[in-house]
Coordinates of C-alpha atoms and ligand atoms in Angstrom, one line a residue:
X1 CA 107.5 62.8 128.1
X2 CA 110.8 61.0 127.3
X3 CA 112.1 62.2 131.1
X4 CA 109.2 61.1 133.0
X5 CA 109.3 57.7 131.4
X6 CA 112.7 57.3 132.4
X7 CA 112.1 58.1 135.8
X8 CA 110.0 56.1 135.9
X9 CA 112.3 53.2 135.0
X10 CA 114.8 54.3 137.0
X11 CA 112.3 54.0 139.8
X12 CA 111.5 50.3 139.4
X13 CA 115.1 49.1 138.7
X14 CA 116.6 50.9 141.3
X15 CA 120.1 51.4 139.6
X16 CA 121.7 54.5 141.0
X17 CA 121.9 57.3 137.9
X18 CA 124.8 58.2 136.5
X19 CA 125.8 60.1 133.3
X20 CA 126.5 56.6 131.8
X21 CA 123.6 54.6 132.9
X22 CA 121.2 57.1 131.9
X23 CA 122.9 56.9 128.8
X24 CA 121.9 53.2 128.3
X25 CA 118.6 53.7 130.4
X26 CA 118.0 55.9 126.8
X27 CA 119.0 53.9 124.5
X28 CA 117.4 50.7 126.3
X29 CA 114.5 52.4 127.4
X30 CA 113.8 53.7 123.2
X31 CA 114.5 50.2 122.0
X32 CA 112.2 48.4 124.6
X33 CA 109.8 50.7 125.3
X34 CA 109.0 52.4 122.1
X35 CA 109.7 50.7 119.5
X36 CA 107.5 47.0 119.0
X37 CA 109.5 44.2 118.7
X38 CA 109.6 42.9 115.0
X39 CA 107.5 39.7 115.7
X40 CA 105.1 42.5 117.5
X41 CA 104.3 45.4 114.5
X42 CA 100.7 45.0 114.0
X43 CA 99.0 47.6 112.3
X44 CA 95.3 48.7 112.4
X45 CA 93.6 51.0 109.8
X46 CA 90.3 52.8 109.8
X47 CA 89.2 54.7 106.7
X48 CA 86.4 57.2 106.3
X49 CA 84.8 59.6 102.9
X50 CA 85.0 58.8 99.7
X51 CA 86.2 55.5 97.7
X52 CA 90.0 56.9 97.1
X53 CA 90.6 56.8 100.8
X54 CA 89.7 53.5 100.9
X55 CA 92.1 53.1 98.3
X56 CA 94.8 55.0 99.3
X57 CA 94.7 52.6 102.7
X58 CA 95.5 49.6 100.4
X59 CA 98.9 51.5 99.5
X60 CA 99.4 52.5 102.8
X61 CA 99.3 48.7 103.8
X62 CA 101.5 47.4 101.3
X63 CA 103.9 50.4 102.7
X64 CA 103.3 49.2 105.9
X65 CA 104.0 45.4 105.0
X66 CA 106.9 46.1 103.8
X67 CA 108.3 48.1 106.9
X68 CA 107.5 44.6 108.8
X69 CA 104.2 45.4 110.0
X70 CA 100.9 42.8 110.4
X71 CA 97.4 43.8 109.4
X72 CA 95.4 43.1 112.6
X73 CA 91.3 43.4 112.8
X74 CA 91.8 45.1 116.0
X75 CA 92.9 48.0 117.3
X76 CA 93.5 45.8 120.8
X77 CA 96.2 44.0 118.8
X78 CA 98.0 46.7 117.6
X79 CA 100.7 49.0 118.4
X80 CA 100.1 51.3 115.6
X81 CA 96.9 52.7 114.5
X82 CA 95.7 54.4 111.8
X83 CA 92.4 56.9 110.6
X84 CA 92.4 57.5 107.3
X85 CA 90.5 60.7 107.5
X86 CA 87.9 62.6 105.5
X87 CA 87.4 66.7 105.8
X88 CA 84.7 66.9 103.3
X89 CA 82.0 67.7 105.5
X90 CA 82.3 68.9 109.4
X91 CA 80.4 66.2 110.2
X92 CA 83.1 63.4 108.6
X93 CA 85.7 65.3 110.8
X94 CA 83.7 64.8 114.0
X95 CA 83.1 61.2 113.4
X96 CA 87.3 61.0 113.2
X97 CA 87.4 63.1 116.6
X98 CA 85.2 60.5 118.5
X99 CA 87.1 57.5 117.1
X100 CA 90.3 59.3 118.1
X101 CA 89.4 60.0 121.4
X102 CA 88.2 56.1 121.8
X103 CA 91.3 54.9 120.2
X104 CA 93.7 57.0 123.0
X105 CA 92.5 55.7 125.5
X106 CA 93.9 52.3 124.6
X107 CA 97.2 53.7 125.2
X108 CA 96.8 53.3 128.6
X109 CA 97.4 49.2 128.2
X110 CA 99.8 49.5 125.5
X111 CA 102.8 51.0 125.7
X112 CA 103.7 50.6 121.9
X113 CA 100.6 52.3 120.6
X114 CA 101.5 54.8 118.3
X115 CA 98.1 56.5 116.8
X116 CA 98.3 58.3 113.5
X117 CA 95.9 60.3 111.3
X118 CA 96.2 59.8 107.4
X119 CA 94.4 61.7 104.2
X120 CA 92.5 64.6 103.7
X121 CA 92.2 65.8 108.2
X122 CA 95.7 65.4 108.1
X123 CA 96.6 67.9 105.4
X124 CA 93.8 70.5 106.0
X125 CA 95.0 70.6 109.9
X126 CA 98.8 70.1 109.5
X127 CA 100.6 70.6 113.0
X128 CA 97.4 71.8 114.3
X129 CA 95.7 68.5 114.8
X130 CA 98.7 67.6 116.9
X131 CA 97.6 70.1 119.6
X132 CA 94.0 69.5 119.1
X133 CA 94.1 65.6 119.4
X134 CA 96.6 65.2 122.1
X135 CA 97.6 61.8 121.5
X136 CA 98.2 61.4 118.2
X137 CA 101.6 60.8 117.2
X138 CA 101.7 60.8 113.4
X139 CA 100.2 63.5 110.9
X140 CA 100.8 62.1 107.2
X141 CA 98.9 63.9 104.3
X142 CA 97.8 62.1 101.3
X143 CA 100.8 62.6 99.3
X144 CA 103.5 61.5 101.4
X145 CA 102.5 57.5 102.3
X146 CA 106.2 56.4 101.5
X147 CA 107.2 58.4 104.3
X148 CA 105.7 56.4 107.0
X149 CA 108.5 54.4 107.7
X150 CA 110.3 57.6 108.6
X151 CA 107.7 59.1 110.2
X152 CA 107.0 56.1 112.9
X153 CA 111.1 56.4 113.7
X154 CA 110.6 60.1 114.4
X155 CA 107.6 58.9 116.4
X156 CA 108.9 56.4 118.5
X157 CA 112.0 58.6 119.1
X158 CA 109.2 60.9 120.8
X159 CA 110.1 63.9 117.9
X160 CA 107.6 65.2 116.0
X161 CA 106.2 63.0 112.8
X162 CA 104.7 65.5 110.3
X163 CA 104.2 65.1 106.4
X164 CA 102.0 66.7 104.6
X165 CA 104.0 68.1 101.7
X166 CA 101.6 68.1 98.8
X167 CA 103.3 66.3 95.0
X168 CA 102.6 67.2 91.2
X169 CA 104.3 63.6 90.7
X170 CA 102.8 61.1 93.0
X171 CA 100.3 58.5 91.9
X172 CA 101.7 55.5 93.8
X173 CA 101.8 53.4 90.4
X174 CA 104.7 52.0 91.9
X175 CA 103.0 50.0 94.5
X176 CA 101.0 47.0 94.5
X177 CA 97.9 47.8 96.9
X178 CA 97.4 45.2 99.7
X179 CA 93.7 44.4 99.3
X180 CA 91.4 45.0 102.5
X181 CA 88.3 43.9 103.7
X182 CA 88.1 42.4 100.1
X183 CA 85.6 39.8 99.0
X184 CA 88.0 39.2 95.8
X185 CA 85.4 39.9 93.4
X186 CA 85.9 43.7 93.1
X187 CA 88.9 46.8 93.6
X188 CA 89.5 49.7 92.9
X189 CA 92.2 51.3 90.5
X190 CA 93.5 54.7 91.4
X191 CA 93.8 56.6 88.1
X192 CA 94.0 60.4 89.0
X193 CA 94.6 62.0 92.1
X194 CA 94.0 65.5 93.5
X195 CA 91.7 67.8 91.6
X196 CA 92.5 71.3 89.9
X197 CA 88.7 71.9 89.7
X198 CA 88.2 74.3 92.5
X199 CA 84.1 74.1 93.7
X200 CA 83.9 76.9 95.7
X201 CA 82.5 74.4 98.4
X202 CA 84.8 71.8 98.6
X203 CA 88.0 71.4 100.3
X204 CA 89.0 68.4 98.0
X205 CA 91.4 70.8 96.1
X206 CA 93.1 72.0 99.5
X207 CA 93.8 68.5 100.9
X208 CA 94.5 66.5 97.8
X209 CA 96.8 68.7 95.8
X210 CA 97.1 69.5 91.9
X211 CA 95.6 67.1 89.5
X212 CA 98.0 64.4 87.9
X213 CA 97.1 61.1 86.2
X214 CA 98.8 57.8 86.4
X215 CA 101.3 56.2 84.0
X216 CA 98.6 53.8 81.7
X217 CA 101.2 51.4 82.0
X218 CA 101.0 50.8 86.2
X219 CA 97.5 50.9 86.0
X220 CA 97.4 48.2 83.1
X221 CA 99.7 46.1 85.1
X222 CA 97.4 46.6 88.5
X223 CA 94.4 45.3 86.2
X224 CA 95.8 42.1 84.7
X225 CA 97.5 41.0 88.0
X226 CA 93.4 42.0 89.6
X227 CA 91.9 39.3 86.8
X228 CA 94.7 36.7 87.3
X229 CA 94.3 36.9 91.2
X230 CA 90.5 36.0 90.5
X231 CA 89.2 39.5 90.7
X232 CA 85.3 40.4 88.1
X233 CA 85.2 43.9 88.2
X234 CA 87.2 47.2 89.2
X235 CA 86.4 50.4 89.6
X236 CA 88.7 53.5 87.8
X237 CA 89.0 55.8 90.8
X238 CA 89.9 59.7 90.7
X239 CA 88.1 62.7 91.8
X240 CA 87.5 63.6 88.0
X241 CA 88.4 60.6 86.0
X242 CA 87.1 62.2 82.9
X243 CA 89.8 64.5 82.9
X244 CA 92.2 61.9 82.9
X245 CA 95.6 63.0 80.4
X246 CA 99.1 60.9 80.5
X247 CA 101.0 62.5 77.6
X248 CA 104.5 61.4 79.0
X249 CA 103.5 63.2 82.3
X250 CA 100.7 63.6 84.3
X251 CA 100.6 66.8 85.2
X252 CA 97.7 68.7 84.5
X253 CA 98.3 71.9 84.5
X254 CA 101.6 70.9 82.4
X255 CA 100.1 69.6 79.2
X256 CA 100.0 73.0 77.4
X257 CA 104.2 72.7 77.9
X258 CA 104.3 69.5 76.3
X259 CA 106.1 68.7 73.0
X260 CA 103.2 68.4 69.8
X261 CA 103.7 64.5 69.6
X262 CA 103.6 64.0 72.9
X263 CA 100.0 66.5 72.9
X264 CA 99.4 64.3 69.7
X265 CA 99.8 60.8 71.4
X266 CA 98.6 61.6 74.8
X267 CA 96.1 59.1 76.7
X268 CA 92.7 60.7 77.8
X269 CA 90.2 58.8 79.6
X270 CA 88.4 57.1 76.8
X271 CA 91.4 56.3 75.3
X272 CA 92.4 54.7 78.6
X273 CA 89.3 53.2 79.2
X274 CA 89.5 51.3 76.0
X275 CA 92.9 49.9 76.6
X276 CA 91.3 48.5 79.9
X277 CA 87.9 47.2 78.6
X278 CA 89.8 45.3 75.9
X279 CA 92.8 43.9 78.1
X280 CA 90.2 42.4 80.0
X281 CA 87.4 41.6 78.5
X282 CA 85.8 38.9 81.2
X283 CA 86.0 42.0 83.5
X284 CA 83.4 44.5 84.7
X285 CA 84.7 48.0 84.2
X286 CA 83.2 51.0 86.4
X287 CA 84.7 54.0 86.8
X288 CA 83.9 57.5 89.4
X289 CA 83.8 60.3 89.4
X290 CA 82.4 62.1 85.9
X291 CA 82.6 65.8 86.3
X292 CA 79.9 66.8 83.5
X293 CA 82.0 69.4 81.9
X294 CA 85.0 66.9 81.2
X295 CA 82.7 64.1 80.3
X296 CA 83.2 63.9 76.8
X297 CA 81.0 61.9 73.6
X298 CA 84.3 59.6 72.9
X299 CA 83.6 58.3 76.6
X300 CA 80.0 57.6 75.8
X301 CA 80.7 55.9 72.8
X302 CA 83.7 53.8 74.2
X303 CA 80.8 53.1 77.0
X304 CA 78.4 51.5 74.1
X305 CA 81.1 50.1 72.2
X306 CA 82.1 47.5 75.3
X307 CA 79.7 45.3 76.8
X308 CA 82.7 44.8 79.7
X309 CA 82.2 48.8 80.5
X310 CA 79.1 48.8 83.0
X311 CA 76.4 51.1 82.1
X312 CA 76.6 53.3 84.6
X313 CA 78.0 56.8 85.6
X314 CA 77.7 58.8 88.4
X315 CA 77.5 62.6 87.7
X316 CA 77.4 64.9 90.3
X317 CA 75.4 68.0 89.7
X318 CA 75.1 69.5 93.2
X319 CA 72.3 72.4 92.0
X320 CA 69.7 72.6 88.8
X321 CA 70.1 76.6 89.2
X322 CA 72.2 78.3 87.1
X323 CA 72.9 80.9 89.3
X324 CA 74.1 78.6 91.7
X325 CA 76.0 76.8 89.5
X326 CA 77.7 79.9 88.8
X327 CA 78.8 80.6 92.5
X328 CA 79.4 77.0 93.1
X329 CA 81.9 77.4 90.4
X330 CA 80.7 74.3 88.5
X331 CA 82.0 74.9 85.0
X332 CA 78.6 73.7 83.2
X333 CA 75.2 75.1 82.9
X334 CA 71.7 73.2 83.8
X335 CA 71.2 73.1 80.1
X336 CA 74.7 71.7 79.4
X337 CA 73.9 69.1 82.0
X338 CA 70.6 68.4 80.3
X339 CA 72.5 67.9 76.8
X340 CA 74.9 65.3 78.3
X341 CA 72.2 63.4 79.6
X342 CA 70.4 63.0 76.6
X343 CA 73.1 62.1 74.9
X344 CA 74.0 59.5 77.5
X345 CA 70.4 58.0 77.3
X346 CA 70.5 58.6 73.2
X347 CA 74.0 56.1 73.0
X348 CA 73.3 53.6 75.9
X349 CA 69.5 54.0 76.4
X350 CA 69.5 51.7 79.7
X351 CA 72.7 53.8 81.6
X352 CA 72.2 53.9 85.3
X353 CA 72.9 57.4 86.4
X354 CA 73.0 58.8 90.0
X355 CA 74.3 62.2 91.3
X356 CA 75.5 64.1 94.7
X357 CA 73.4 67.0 95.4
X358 CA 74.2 70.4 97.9
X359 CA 71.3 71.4 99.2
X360 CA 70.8 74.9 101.4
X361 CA 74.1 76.1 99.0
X362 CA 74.7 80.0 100.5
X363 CA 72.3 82.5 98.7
X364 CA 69.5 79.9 97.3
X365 CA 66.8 80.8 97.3
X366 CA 63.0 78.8 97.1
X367 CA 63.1 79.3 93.0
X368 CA 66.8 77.7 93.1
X369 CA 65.8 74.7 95.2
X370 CA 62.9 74.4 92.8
X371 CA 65.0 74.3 89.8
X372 CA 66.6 71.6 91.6
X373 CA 63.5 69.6 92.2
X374 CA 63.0 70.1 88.0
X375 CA 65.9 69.2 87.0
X376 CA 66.0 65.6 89.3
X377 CA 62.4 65.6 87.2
X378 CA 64.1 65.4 84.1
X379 CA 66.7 63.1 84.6
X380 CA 64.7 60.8 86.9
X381 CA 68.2 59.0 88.7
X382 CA 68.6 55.8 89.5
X383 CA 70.1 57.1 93.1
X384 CA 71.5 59.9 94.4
X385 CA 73.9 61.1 97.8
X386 CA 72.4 64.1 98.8
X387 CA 74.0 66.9 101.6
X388 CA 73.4 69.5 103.6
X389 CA 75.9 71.7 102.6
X390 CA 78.5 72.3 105.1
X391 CA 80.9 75.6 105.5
X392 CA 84.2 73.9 105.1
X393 CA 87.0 77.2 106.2
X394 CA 89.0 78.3 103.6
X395 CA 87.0 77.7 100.7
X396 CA 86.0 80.2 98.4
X397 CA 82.2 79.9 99.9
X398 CA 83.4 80.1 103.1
X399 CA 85.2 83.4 102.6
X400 CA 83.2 85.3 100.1
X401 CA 80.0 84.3 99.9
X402 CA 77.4 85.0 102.8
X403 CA 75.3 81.9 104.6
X404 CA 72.2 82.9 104.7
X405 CA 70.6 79.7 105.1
X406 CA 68.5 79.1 108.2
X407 CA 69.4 75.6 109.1
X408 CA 65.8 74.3 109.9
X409 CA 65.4 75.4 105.7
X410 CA 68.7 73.2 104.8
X411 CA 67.1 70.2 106.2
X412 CA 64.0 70.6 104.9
X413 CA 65.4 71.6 101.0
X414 CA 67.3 68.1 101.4
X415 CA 64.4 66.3 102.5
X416 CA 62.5 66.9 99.9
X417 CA 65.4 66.1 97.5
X418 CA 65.5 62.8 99.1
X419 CA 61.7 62.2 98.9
X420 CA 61.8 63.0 95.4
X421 CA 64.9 61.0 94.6
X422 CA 63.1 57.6 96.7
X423 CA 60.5 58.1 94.5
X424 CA 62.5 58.3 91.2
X425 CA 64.2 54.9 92.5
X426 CA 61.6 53.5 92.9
X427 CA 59.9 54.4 89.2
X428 CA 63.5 53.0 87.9
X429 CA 63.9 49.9 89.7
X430 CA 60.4 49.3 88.6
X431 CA 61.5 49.0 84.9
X432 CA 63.0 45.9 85.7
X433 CA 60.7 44.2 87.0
X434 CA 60.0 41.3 84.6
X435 CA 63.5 41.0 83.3
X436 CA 66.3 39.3 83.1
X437 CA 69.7 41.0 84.1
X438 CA 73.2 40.0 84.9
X439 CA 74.1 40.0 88.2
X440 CA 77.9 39.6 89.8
X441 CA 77.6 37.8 93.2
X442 CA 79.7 39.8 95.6
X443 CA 78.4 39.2 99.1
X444 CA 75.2 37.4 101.5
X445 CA 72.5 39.7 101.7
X446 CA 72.8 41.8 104.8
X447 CA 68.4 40.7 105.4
X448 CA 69.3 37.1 104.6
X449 CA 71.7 34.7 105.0
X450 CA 70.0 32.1 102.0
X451 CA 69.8 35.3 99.6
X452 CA 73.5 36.6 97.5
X453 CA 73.3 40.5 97.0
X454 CA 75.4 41.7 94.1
X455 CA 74.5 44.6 91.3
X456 CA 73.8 45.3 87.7
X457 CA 75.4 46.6 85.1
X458 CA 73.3 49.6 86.1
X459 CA 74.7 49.7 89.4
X460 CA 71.7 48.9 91.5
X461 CA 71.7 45.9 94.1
X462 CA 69.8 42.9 93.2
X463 CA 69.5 39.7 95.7
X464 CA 67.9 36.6 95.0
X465 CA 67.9 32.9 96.7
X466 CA 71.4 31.4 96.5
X467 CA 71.1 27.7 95.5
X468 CA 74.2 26.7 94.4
X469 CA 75.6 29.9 93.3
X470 CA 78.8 31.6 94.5
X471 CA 80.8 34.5 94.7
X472 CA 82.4 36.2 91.6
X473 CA 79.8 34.2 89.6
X474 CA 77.8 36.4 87.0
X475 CA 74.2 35.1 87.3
X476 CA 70.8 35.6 85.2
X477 CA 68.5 36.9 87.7
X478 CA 65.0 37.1 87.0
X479 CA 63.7 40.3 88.8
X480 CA 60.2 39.7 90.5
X481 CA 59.2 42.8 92.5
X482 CA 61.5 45.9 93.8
X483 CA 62.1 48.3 96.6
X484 CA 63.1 52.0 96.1
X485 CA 67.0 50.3 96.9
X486 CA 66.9 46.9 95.4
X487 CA 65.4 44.6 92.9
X488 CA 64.8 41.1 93.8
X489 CA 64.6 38.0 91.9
X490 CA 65.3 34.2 91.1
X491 CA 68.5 32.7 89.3
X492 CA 68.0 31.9 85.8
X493 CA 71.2 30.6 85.3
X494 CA 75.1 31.5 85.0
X495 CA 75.2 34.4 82.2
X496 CA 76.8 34.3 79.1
X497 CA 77.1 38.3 79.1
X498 CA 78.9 40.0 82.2
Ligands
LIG501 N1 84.7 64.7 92.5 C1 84.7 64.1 93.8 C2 83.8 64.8 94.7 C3 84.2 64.5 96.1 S1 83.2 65.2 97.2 C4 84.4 62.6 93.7 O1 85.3 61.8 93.4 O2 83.3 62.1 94.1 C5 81.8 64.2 97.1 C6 80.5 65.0 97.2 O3 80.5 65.6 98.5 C7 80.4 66.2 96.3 O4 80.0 65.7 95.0 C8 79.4 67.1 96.9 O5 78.1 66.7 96.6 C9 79.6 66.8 98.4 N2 80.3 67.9 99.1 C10 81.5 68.4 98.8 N3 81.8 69.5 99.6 C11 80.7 69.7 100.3 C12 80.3 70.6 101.3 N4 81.1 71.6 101.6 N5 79.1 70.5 101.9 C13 78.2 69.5 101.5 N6 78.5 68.6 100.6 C14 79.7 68.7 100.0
LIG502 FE1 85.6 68.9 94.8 FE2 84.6 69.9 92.6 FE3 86.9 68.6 92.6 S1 83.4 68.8 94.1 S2 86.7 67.1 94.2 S3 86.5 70.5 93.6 S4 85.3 68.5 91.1

């Protein structure tokens, strides 16, 4: 590639080629061709999956900003794109292919463009994505951000730009997240990252690495400098914030090693979630993800105890069978499950709770999907996300456990978990009707321009007229009738709760 570009020079300037020339030709070809001018580094970033991508693309920019690059709204402008990637589901990794393919073909007008895949594609693939995605120039795995810099020098010097080395240390604490697409009313808060949980479905373990926790002290910092900048409400982000342990380290797997004071003194999540509720007490707390068998009673409690700590959590079950449980690896039964919820509704009797749900798991069978229907009976959620389950390779699922699951019988087992969970909604959202619930204005409603959409304590979306309301206020909204998806109401005033 390097060669035909410098014939191609050579071709337009004419110069006859010697040893030395070509020399320069190199070296000037490099420096003007490849590399942006430093007035010229824009930047464009694209994230897909789940909420800590999103995240981890505000550390990236701040990375980014710091190695002299622009944020630009459009990939047009820049000369170094970026897709955050997801691998959870097959379907997630096509969605990346197409935008790849789309974003390649802007190469063609700009000779800059570097194109780079990010997160969870980028480690599951490694080099391979380099061959499969011909055009892409940079392959960075979640765990090695910092090395961008690097990587784009390899990159523009045409050698190959890999990273993908997986950390037991890294938790970015050390950098301040550049906010995107923010509407300065809420963020998120990376707490935890990777997960040592091992689903036998999910390929979050593979991509994301071992499970550590963040230094209390970075993410206290992160959450005053949120409230003085103006921000209402964050969100504690980890794939299992429940299990979240700083005893010095946080490592894990590594806690059994520690000293007894240090076991003594150590920060778990409650713990941590108190020292946040009560730095900030004008600020909405919210935290995901709950994995039921780390979710302990302390949380609950520290939940009821703080009227800043939003009564909400989401908690995955993915299957009301046992059996399936079993092979899914969950490390809870349905009856456990059952015994956290009432426990949750028995401490903080109006808790919002949703779930994710795998339907057409290998080896169910009717009775299984029927003990999921019973279960969703039981706890009646407020919402759910709800998936076909997808063979992701390398999994435990993948390798050992045979798919026996007509597809037409996958869609229709998740349709009917969707039916049923509309319903549900709809029987919870009808509970409010009639009352009066604290709202945080975040955005115009996407059906109207003269209605605010923000949410409840609860989580759910409520919208209502805006007179002369604005965003980040906490508003009294009386709720007048609802939808399966939102509740909808009149301002009663600014609120004296949050
Ligand atoms: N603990 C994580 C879970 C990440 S994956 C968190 O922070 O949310 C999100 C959801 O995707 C899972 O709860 C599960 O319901 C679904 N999922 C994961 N792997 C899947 C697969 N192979 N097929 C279908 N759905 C899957
Ligand atoms: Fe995945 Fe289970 Fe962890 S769903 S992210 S392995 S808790």
């Amino acid at each position: 590639m390097a060669n035909n570009s410098l014939k191609d020079t050579y071709a337009l300037n004419g110069d006859p080629l010697t040893k030395e020339n070509l020399l320069n030709e190199t070296i000037v070809l490099s420096n003007e061709k490849k590399t942006p001018p430093r007035n010229q580094k824009h930047f464009y970033i694209e994230s897909y999956g789940c909420k800590m991508n999103f995240s981890d693309s505000e550390i990236v920019a701040s990375i980014l900003n710091k190695d002299g690059y622009k944020l630009t709204d459009s990939p047009k402008n820049a000369t170094l794109v970026l897709v955050n990637t997801c691998s959870i589901r097959e379907k997630a990794e096509q969605t990346v292919r197409k935008r790849l393919k789309l974003f390649n073909r802007l190469k063609h007008n700009n000779k800059y463009l570097k194109i780079g895949v990010l997160g969870c594609m980028a480690e599951r693939l490694k080099h391979k994505i380099l061959e499969e995605e011909k055009m892409v120039d940079l392959v960075v795995g979640p765990d090695a951000y910092k090395d961008i810099p690097n990587l784009l020098k390899e990159a523009e010097a045409e050698r190959e730009a890999v990273n993908v080395i997986l950390s037991k240390e890294e938790t970015y604490g050390d950098i301040a997240p550049v906010r995107l697409a923010s509407n300065g009313v809420s963020a998120f808060v990376t707490i935890t990252r990777g997960c040592d949980n091992m689903c036998t479905f999910c390929v979050v373990p593979f991509t994301r690495g071992r499970e550590r926790s963040r230094d209390p002290k970075s993410i206290l910092k992160e959450v005053n400098e949120l409230y003085q900048k103006g921000y209402k409400e964050i969100t504690l982000l980890g794939q299992n914030v429940d299990s979240y342990l700083w005893y010095g380290g946080g490592l894990k797997k590594d806690f059994s090693k520690a000293s007894s004071l240090q076991q003594k003194t150590a920060i778990n999540f409650s713990k941590l979630l108190e020292l946040v509720g009560t730095a900030q007490p004008k600020m909405r707390i919210r935290f995901s993800t709950s994995n039921p068998q780390d979710m302990s009673l302390e949380v609950i409690h520290t939940m009821a105890k703080h009227d800043n700590i939003c009564n909400y959590i989401h908690l995955p079950v993915q299957s009301g069978s046992n059996d399936i449980l079993e092979k899914m690896n969950r490390q809870h039964s349905r009856e456990d499950y059952f015994k956290l919820i009432d426990n949750i509704k028995k401490h903080i009797p109006n808790c919002g709770i949703s779930h994710d749900m795998i339907c057409g798991f290998p080896s169910e069978t009717e009775q299984d999907h029927q003990d999921t229907l019973s279960l969703m009976e039981y706890v009646k959620y407020d919402f759910g996300f709800m998936f076909a389950y997808s063979e992701r390779p390398g999994t435990v699922a993948a390798k050992k456990i045979e798919d026996n699951i007509p597809e037409s019988t996958r869609k229709r087992r998740l349709q009917e978990v969707i039916d049923l969970q509309r319903i549900h909604s709809e029987y919870r959202n009808q509970h409010f009707i009639g009352k009066i619930v604290c709202v945080l204005i975040e955005k115009s409603s996407k059906r109207s321009n003269e209605f605010w959409s923000g949410r409840t304590s609860q989580n759910t979306v409520a919208v209502f007229p805006k007179e002369n309301y604005k965003v980040g206020d906490f508003v009294d909204i009386k709720i007048k009738e609802v939808t399966s998806a939102t509740l909808i109401g009149t301002a009663m005033g600014i609120s004296s709760s949050i």
